[in-house]
Short mmCIF file of C-alpha atoms in Angstrom, two decimals:
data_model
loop_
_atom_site.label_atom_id
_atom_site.label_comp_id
_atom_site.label_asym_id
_atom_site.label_seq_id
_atom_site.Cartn_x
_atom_site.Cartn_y
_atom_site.Cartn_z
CA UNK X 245 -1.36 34.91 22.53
CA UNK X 246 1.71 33.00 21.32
CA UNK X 247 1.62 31.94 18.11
CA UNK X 248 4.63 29.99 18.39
CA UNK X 249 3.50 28.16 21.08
CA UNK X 250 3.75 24.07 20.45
CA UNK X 251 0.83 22.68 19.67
CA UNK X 252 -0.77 20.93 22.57
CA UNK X 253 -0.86 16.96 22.01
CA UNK X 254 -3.55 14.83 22.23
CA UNK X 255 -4.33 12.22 24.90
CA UNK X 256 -3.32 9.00 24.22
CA UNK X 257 -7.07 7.64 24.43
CA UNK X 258 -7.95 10.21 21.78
CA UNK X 259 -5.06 8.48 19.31
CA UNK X 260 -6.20 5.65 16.93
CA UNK X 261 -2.95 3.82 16.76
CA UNK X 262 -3.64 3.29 21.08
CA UNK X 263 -7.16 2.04 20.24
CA UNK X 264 -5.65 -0.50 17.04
CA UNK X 265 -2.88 -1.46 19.40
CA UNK X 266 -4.90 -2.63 21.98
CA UNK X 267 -7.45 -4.38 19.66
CA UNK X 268 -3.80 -6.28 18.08
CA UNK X 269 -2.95 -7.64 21.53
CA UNK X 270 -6.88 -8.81 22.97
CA UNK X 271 -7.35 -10.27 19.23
CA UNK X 272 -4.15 -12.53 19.84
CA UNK X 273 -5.01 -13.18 23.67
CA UNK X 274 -8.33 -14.20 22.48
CA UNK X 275 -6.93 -16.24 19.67
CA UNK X 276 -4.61 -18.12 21.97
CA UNK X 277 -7.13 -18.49 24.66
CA UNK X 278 -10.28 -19.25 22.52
CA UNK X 279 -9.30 -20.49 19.09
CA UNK X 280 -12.17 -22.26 18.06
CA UNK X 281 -14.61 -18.92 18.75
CA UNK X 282 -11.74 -16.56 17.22
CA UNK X 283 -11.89 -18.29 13.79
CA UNK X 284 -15.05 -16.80 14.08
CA UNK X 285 -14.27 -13.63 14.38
CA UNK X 286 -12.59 -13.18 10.58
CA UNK X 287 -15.68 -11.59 9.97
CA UNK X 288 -14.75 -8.50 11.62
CA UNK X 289 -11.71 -7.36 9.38
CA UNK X 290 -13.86 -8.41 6.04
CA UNK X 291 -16.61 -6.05 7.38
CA UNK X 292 -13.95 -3.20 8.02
CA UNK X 293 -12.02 -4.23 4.59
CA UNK X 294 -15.97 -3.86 3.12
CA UNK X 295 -16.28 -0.33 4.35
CA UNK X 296 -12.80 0.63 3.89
CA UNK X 297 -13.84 -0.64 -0.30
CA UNK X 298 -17.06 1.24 -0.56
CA UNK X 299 -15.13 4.82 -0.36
CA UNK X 300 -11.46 3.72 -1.97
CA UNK X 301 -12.49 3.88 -5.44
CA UNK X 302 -14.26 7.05 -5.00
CA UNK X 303 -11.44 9.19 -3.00
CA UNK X 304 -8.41 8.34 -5.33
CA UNK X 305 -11.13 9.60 -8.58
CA UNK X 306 -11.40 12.47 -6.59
CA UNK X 307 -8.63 13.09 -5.34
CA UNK X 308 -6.41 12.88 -9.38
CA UNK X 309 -9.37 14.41 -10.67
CA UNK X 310 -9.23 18.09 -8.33
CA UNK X 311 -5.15 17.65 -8.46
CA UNK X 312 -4.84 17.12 -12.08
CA UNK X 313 -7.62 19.39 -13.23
CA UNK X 314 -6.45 22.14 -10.84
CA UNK X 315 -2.58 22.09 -12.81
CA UNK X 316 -4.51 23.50 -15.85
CA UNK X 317 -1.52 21.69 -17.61
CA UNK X 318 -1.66 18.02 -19.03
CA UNK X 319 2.08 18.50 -19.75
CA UNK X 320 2.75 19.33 -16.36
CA UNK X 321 1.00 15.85 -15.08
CA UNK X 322 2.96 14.05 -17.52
CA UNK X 323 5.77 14.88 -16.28
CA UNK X 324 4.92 14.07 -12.98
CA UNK X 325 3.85 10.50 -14.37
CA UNK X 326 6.77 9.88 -15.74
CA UNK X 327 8.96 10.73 -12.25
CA UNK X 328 6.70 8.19 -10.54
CA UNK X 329 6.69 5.68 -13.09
CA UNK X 330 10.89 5.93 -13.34
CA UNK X 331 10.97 5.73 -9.81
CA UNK X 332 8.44 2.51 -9.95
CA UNK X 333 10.88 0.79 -11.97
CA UNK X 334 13.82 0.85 -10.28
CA UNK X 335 12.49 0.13 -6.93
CA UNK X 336 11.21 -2.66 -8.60
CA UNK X 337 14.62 -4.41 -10.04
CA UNK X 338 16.46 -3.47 -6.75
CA UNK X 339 13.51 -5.61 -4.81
CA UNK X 340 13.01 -8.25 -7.08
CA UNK X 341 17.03 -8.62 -6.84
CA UNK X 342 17.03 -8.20 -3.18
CA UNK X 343 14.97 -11.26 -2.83
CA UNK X 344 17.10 -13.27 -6.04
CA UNK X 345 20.01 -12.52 -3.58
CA UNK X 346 18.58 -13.67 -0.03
CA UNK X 347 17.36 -16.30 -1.46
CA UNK X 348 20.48 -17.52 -2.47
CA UNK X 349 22.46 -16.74 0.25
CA UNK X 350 20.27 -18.28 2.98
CA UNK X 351 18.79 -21.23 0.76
CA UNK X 352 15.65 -21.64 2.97
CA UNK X 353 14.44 -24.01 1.07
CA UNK X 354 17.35 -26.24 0.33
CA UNK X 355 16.89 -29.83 2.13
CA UNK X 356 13.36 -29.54 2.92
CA UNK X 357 11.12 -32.68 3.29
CA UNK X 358 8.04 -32.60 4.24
CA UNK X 359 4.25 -32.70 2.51
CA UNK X 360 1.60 -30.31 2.24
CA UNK X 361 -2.02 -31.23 4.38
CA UNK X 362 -5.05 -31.79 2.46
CA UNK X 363 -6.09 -27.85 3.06
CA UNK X 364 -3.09 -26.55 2.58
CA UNK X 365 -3.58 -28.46 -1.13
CA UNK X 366 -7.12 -27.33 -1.10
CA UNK X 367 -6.16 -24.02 -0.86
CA UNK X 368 -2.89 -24.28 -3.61
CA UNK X 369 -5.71 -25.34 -6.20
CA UNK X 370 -7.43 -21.92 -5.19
CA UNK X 371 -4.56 -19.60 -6.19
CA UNK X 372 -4.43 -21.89 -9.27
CA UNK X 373 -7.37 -21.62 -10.31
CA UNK X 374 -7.74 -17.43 -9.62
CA UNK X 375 -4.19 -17.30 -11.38
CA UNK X 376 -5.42 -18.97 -14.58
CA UNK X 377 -8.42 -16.51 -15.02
CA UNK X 378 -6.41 -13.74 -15.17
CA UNK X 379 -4.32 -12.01 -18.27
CA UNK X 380 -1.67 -13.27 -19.24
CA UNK X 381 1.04 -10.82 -20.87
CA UNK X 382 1.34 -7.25 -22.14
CA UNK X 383 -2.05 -7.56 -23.66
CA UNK X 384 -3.97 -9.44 -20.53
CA UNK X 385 -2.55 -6.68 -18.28
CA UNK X 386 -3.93 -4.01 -20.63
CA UNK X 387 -7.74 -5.26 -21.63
CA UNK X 388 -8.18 -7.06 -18.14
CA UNK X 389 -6.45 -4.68 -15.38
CA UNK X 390 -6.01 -1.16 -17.13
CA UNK X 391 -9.10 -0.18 -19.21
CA UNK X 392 -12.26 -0.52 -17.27
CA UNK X 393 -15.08 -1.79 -19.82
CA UNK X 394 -17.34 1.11 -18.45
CA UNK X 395 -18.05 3.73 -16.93
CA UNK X 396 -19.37 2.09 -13.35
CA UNK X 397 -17.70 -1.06 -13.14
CA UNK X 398 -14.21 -0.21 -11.67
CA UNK X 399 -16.10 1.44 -8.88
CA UNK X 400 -18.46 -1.30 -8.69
CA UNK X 401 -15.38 -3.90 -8.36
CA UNK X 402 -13.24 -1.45 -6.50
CA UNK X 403 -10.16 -1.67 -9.27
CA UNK X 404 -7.94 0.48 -8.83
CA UNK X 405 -6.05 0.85 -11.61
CA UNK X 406 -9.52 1.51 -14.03
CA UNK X 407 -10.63 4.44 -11.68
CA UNK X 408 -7.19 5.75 -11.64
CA UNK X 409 -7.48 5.75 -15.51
CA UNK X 410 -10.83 7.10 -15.45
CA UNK X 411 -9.62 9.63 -13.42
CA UNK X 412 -6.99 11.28 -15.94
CA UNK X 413 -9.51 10.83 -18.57
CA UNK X 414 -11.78 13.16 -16.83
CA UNK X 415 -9.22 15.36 -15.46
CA UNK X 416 -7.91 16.01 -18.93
CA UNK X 417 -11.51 16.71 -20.10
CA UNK X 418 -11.47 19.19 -17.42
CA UNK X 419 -8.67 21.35 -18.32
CA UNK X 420 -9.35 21.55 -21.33
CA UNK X 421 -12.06 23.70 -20.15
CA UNK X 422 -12.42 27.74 -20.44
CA UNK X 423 -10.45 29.00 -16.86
CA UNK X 424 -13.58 30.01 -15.43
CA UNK X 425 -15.78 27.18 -15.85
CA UNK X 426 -13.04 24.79 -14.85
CA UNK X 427 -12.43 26.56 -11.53
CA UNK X 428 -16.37 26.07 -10.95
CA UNK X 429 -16.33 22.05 -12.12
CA UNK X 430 -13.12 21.76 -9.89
CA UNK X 431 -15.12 23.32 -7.10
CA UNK X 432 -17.32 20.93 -7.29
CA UNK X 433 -15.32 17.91 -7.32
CA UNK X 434 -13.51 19.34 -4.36
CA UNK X 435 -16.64 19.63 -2.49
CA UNK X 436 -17.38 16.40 -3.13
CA UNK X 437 -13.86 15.77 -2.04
CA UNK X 438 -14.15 16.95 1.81
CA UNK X 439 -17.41 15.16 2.26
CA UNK X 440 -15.95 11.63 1.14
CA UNK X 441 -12.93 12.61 3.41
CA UNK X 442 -15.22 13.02 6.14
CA UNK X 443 -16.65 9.88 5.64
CA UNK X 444 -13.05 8.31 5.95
CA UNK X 445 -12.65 9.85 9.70
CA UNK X 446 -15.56 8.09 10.49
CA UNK X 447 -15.03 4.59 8.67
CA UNK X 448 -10.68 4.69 10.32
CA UNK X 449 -12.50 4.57 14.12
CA UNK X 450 -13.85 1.16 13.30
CA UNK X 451 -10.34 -0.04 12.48
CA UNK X 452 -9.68 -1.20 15.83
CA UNK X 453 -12.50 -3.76 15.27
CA UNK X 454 -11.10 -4.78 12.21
CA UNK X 455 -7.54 -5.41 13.30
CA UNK X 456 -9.35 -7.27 16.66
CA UNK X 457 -10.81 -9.66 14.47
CA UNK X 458 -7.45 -10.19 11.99
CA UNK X 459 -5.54 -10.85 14.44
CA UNK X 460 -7.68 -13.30 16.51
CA UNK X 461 -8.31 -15.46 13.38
CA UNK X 462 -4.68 -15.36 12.92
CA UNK X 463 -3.77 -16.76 16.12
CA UNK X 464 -6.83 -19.13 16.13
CA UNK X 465 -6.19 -20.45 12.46
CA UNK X 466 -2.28 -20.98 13.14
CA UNK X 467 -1.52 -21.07 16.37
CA UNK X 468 1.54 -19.97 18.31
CA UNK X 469 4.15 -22.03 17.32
CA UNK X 470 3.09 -20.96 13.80
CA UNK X 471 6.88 -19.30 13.06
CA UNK X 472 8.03 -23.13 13.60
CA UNK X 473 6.47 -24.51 10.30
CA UNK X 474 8.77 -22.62 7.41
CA UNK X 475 10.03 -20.39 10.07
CA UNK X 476 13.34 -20.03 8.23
CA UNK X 477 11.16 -18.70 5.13
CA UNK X 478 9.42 -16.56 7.46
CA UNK X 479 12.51 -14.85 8.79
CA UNK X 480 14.31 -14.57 5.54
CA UNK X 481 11.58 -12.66 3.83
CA UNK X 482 10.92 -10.33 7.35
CA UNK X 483 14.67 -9.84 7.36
CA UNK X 484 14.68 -9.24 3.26
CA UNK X 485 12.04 -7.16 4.02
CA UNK X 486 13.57 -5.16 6.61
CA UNK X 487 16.93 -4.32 4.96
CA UNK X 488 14.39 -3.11 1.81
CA UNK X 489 12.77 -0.55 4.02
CA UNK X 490 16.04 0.83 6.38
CA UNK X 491 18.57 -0.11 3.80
CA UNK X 492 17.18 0.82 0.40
CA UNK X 493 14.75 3.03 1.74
CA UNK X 494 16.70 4.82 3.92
CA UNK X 495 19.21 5.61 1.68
CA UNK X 496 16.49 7.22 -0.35
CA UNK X 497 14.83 8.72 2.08
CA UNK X 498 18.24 10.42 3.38
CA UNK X 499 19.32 11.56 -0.42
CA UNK X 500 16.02 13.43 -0.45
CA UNK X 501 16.68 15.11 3.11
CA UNK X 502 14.36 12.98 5.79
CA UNK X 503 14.98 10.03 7.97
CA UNK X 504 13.01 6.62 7.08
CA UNK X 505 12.47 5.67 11.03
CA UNK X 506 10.56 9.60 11.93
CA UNK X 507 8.67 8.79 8.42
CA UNK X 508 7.93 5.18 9.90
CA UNK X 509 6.81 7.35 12.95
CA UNK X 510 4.57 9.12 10.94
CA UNK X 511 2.93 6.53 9.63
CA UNK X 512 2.24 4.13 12.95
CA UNK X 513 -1.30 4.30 13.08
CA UNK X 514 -1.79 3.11 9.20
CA UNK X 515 0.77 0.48 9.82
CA UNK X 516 -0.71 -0.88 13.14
CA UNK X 517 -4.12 -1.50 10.98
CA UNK X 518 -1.95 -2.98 8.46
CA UNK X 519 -0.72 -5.50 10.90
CA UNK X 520 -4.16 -6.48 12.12
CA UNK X 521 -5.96 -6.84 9.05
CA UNK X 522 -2.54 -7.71 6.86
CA UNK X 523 -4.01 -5.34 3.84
CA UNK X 524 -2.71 -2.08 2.61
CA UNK X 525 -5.80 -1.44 1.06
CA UNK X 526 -7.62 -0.65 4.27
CA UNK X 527 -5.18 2.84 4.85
CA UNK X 528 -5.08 4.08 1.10
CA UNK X 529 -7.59 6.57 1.68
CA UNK X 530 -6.52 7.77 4.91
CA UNK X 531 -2.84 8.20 3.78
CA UNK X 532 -4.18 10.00 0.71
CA UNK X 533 -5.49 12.43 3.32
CA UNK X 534 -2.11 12.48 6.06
CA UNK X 535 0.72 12.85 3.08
CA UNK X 536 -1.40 15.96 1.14
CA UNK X 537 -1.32 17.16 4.92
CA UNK X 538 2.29 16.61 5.36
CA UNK X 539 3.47 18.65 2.86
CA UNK X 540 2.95 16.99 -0.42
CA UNK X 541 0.93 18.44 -2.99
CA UNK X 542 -2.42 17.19 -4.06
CA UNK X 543 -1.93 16.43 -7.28
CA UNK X 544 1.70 14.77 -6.53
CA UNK X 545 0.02 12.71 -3.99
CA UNK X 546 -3.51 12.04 -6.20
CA UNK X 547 -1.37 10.60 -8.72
CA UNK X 548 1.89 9.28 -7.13
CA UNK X 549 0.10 7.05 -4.56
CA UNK X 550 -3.11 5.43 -6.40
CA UNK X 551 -0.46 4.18 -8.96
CA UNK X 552 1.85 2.83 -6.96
CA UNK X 553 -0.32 0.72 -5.28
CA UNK X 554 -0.77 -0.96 -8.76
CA UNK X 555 3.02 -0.40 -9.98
CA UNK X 556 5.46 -0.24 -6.82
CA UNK X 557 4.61 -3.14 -4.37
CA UNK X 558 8.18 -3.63 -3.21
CA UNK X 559 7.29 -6.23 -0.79
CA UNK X 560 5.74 -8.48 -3.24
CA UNK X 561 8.17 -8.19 -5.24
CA UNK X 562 10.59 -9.48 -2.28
CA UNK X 563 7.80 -12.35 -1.79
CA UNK X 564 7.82 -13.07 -5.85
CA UNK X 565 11.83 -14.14 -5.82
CA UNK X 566 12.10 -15.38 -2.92
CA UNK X 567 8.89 -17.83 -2.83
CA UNK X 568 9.80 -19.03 -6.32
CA UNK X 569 13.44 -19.89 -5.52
CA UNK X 570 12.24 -21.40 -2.19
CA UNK X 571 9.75 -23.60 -4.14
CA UNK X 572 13.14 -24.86 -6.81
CA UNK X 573 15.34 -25.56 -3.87
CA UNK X 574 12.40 -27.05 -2.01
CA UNK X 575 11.92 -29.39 -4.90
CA UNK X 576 15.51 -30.25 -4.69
CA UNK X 577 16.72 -28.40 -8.20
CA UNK X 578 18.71 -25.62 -8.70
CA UNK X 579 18.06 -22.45 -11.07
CA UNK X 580 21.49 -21.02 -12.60
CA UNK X 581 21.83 -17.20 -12.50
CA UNK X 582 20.89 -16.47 -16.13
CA UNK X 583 17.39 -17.94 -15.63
CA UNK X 584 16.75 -16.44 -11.81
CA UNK X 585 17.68 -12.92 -13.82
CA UNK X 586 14.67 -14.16 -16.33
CA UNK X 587 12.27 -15.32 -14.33
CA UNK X 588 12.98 -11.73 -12.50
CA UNK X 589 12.43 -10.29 -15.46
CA UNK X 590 9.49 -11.68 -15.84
CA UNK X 591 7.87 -10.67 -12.40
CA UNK X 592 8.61 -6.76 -13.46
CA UNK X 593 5.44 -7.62 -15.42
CA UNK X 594 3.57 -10.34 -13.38
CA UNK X 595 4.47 -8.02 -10.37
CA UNK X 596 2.37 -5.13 -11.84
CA UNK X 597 -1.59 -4.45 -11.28
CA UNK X 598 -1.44 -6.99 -7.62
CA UNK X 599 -3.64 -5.62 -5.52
CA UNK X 600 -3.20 -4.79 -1.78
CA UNK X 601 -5.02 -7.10 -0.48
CA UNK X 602 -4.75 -10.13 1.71
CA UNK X 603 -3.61 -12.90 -0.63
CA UNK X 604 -3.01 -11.59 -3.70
CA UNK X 605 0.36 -12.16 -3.32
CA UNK X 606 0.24 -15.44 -3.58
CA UNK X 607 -2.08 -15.81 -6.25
CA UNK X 608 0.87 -13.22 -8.16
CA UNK X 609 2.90 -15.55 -7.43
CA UNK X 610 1.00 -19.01 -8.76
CA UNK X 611 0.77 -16.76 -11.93
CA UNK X 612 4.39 -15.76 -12.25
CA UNK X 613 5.54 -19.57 -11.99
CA UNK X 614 2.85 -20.63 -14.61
CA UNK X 615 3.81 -17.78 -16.73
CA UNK X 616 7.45 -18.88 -16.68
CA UNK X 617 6.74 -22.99 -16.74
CA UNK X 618 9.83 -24.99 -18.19
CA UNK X 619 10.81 -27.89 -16.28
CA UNK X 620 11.44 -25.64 -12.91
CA UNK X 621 7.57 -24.89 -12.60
CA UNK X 622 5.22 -28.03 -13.84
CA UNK X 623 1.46 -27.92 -13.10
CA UNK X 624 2.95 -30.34 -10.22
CA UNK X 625 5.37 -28.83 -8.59
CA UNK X 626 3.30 -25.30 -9.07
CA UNK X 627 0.76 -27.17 -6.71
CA UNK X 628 3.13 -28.54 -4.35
CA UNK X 629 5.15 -25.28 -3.64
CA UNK X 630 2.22 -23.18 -3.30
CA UNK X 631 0.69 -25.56 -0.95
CA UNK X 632 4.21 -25.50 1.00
CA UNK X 633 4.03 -21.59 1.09
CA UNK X 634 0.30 -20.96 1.46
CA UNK X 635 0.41 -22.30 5.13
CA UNK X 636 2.50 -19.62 6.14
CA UNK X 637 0.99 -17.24 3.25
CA UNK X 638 -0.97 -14.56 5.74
CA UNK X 639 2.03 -14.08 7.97
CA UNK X 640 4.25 -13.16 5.04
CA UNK X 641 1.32 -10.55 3.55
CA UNK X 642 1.27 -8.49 6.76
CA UNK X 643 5.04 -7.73 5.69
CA UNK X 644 4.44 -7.44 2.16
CA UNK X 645 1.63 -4.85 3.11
CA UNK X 646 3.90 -2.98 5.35
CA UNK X 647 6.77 -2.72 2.89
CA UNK X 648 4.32 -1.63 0.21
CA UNK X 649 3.13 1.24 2.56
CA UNK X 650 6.45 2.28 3.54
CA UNK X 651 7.55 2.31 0.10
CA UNK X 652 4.81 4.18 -1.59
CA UNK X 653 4.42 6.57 0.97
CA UNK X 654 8.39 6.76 0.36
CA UNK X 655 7.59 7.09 -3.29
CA UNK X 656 4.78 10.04 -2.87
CA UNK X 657 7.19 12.47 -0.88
CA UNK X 658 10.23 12.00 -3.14
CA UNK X 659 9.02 12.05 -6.11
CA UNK X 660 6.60 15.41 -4.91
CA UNK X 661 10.06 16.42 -4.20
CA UNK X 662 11.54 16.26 -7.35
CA UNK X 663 8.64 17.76 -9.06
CA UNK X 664 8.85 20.94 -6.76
CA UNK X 665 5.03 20.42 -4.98
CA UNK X 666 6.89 19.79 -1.66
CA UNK X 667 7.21 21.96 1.33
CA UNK X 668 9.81 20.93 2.91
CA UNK X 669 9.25 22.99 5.76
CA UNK X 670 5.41 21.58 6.25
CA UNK X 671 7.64 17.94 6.17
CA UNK X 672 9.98 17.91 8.44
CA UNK X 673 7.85 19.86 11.04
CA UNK X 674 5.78 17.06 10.55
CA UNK X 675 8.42 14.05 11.11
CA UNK X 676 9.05 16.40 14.45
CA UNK X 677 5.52 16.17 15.27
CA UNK X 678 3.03 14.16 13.71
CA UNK X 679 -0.25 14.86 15.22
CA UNK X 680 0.13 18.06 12.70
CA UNK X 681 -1.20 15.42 9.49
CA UNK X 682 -3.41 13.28 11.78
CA UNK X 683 -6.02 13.07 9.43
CA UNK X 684 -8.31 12.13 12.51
CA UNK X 685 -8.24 15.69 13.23
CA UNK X 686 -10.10 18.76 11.28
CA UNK X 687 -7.81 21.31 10.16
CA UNK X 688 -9.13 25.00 10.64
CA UNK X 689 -5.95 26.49 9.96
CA UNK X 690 -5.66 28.77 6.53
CA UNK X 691 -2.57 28.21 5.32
CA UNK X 692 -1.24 24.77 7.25
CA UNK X 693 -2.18 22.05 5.42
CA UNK X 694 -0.37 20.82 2.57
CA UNK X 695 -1.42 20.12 -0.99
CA UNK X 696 -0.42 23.91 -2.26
CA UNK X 697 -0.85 24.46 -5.96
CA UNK X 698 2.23 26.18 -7.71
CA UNK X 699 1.81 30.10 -8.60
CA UNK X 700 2.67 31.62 -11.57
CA UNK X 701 6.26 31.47 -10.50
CA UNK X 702 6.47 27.54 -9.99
CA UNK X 703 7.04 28.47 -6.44
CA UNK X 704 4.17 26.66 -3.76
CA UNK X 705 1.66 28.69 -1.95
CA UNK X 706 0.13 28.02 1.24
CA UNK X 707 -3.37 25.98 0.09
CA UNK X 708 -6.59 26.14 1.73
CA UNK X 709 -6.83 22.92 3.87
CA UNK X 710 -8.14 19.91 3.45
CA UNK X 711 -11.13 18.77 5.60
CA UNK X 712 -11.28 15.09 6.73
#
């Protein structure tokens, strides 16, 4: 037989993305057709978002844990840590800048008038209120979103950023272990490993419900002639949005030796359930699976990914500027440069720890403006601008989802790449053809999928592959 042969592809009925993309256009038929009945049908993407929960917190402790552990060198992780977090950093300035800079050039909310409804001011008070319980500062970010206050309760509230710390704790306990019983304890965790993975495969094939359901409450709740009300908001932050991922992206993505639209390609089925249930949450364990597949090593992607979905949320960092400065020139003032760079400043910070779910942008952003107050952001004109915004809130967060994906998934390969756990060769015959990482799909191969751990040379060999 031919072993170069191509691999046959699947039918198109077999394919998830079909399945979600079909689900994306009844959901809005029904909304448009049905509205009152499709409100009801919310229910749908909270039960997928539910499921999609339940397993999150346990594959990224998992998944650091085996790719950590299996190093058998904390200094080696560091440095890894410190790649991603550099990375984080920057492509936090440039989109936090990106969105100072469209919103000064386009000025969509200079000469507004108009008045927020009675739920629009009902739900402003909301984001308030959630804003004000959380942490304020260096210190709030540290006792309330980075160290869990046991054992259970980060999985029990699905926080990310507590199992992810959990997870080096216990991964550093690991290695520190004799070589032989380490190799048994990672065996374990690994086992554990494929079985939650297999879990996932089943949980992604309700996605189409969940993006059904999304969307139709979409429609239902807003209507078609939704893009009218704020639409030039809308279109900036798309546009901002856009530019971020081909632009900024791209350029990174070509320095580093791929192109952003076959990666894009690569990741259509996670970003078609991001548009119907407008959450990036709902594909972090499946792209855990499909980047260690396409090349990446585990450990690169155990580590790189979970933490940027905490520390490198480039499209809320485009909604942070951009919503704040729409809410000055809304209100009919006018911020000079030196205090848009602080109040930028200040959203590196504010930015960090949002998670990727629906609406937690905005409730970032109600705690950015109350952070930075002065006579730009009163209690007042905090209410009044969020009301504005929150009408057109869940349209914006499907982009701020997608952008996050992109750019993480952008992060995880790049920065694998710089640490030398990429095979390059695994990637771009991947880009070619991506039903090879289709996490949908068992892989019985023994040397195809990715996630290789380095030899005694540094150098990757093939690893054994991972089952999802």
């Amino acid at each position: 037989m031919d072993t170069n042969s191509p691999r046959p592809r699947r039918r198109v009925l077999k394919q998830l993305w079909f399945w979600v993309l079909i689900a994306i256009a009844a959901g809005t038929a029904f909304g448009l057709a049905a509205p009152a009945q499709a409100e009801n049908a919310k229910w749908l993407a909270d039960a997928f978002l539910q499921l999609v929960k339940t397993i999150t917190a346990p594959v990224i402790f998992l998944t650091v844990v085996v790719g950590i552990s299996s190093l058998g060198s904390l200094a080696r992780a560091g440095g890894l840590a410190a790649r991603a977090l550099g990375y984080f950093v920057v492509a936090t300035l440039v989109a936090l800048a990106l969105g100072l800079l469209a919103a000064n050039l386009v000025q969509p909310g200079a000469g507004f008038s108009g008045s927020p409804s009675t739920t629009a001011s009902g739900a402003a008070k909301e984001s308030i209120a959630e804003a004000g319980q959380a942490g304020s500062g260096v210190v709030g970010f540290i006792t309330n979103d980075l160290l869990p206050t046991s054992f259970v309760q980060p999985f029990a509230d699905n926080e990310v950023l507590k199992v992810l710390v959990l997870a080096i704790l216990v991964a550093a306990a690991i290695s520190g272990l004799a070589p032989a019983l380490r190799e048994r304890v990672i065996g374990g965790f690994d086992t554990a490993g494929k079985i939650v993975f297999g879990v996932i495969r089943l949980i992604m094939w309700t996605a189409p419900l969940g993006a059904f359901g999304g969307m139709a409450f979409t429609v239902a709740q807003f209507g078609g002639g939704a893009l009218k009300h704020l639409g030039l908001l809308l279109i900036t932050f798309w546009g901002t949005a856009a530019v971020f991922v081909l632009g900024v992206l791209g350029l990174v993505a070509r320095l580093n030796g791929f192109s952003i639209l076959k990666f894009i390609r690569l990741l259509k089925d996670e970003l078609l359930i991001i548009v119907g249930t407008s959450s990036s949450e709902t594909v972090l364990p499946r792209l855990l699976v499909k980047l260690e597949r396409a090349g990446a090593s585990r450990q690169s992607v155990g580590v790189v990914l979970p933490t940027g979905y905490s520390f490198n949320l480039d499209g809320t960092c485009i909604y942070l500027t951009l919503g704040a400065l729409f809410i000055v020139q809304a209100s009919g003032q006018d911020m000079a440069l030196g205090e848009q760079i602080a109040l930028a400043g200040l959203m590196v910070l504010t930015s960090k720890g949002a998670a990727g779910i629906t609406g937690a942008g905005l409730v970032t952003l109600t705690a950015s403006l109350q952070a930075f107050g002065g006579t730009f952001f009163s209690a007042e004109s905090i209410a009044v601008g969020i009301a504005l915004v929150v009408g057109i809130d869940r349209m914006m967060s499907e982009g701020r989802a997608l952008t996050n994906a992109i750019g993480n998934g952008v992060a995880t390969m790049v920065v694998a790449r710089w640490q030398g756990e990429l095979d390059e060769e695994r990637f771009h015959a991947v880009l070619d053809d991506p039903s090879l990482a289709d996490p949908a799909l068992e892989d019985t191969g023994e040397a195809a999928a990715a996630g290789a751990e380095p030899d005694a040379a540094g150098s990757r060999r093939a690893p054994e592959p991972v089952t999802v």
